[in-house]
């Protein structure tokens, strides 16, 4: 399933879907939330590559 995550916040909806969805686009206006999303998903991507 492909999704677009509008008003993403800190990415909770995307994380709740787990591996069952591919996020094509994510939108967030708050700069602190954007930083947290980037850090969280880069960390998850890094862990996925290592495992």
Short mmCIF file of C-alpha atoms in Angstrom, two decimals:
data_model
loop_
_atom_site.label_atom_id
_atom_site.label_comp_id
_atom_site.label_asym_id
_atom_site.label_seq_id
_atom_site.Cartn_x
_atom_site.Cartn_y
_atom_site.Cartn_z
CA UNK A 1 0.00 0.00 0.00
CA UNK A 2 1.34 3.46 -0.91
CA UNK A 3 0.52 6.38 1.39
CA UNK A 4 1.00 10.15 1.56
CA UNK A 5 1.51 11.40 5.12
CA UNK A 6 0.07 14.93 5.35
CA UNK A 7 0.48 16.83 8.63
CA UNK A 8 2.97 14.14 9.67
CA UNK A 9 3.71 15.41 13.17
CA UNK A 10 6.51 13.18 14.43
CA UNK A 11 5.71 10.27 12.12
CA UNK A 12 3.47 8.23 14.44
CA UNK A 13 0.95 7.26 11.77
CA UNK A 14 3.71 6.08 9.46
CA UNK A 15 5.32 4.05 12.25
CA UNK A 16 1.95 2.55 13.23
CA UNK A 17 1.56 1.13 9.72
CA UNK A 18 4.85 -0.68 10.13
CA UNK A 19 6.33 -2.26 7.02
CA UNK A 20 2.92 -2.65 5.40
CA UNK A 21 2.98 0.72 3.65
CA UNK A 22 5.38 2.68 1.50
CA UNK A 23 5.36 6.40 2.28
CA UNK A 24 5.65 8.34 -0.99
CA UNK A 25 5.49 11.81 0.53
CA UNK A 26 5.49 13.34 4.00
CA UNK A 27 4.56 16.92 4.88
CA UNK A 28 5.14 18.81 8.13
CA UNK A 29 5.46 22.56 8.78
CA UNK A 30 6.93 22.46 12.31
CA UNK A 31 10.74 22.57 12.13
CA UNK A 32 11.26 20.59 15.35
CA UNK A 33 8.91 17.83 14.18
CA UNK A 34 10.75 17.70 10.84
CA UNK A 35 14.09 17.27 12.63
CA UNK A 36 12.68 14.45 14.75
CA UNK A 37 11.21 12.69 11.71
CA UNK A 38 14.56 12.86 9.91
CA UNK A 39 16.48 11.54 12.91
CA UNK A 40 13.97 8.75 13.59
CA UNK A 41 13.72 7.46 10.05
CA UNK A 42 17.44 7.73 9.34
CA UNK A 43 18.08 5.68 12.47
CA UNK A 44 15.51 3.07 11.37
CA UNK A 45 17.01 2.96 7.88
CA UNK A 46 20.51 2.55 9.31
CA UNK A 47 19.36 -0.30 11.56
CA UNK A 48 17.57 -2.00 8.66
CA UNK A 49 20.76 -1.89 6.59
CA UNK A 50 22.84 -3.35 9.43
CA UNK A 51 20.42 -6.17 10.15
#
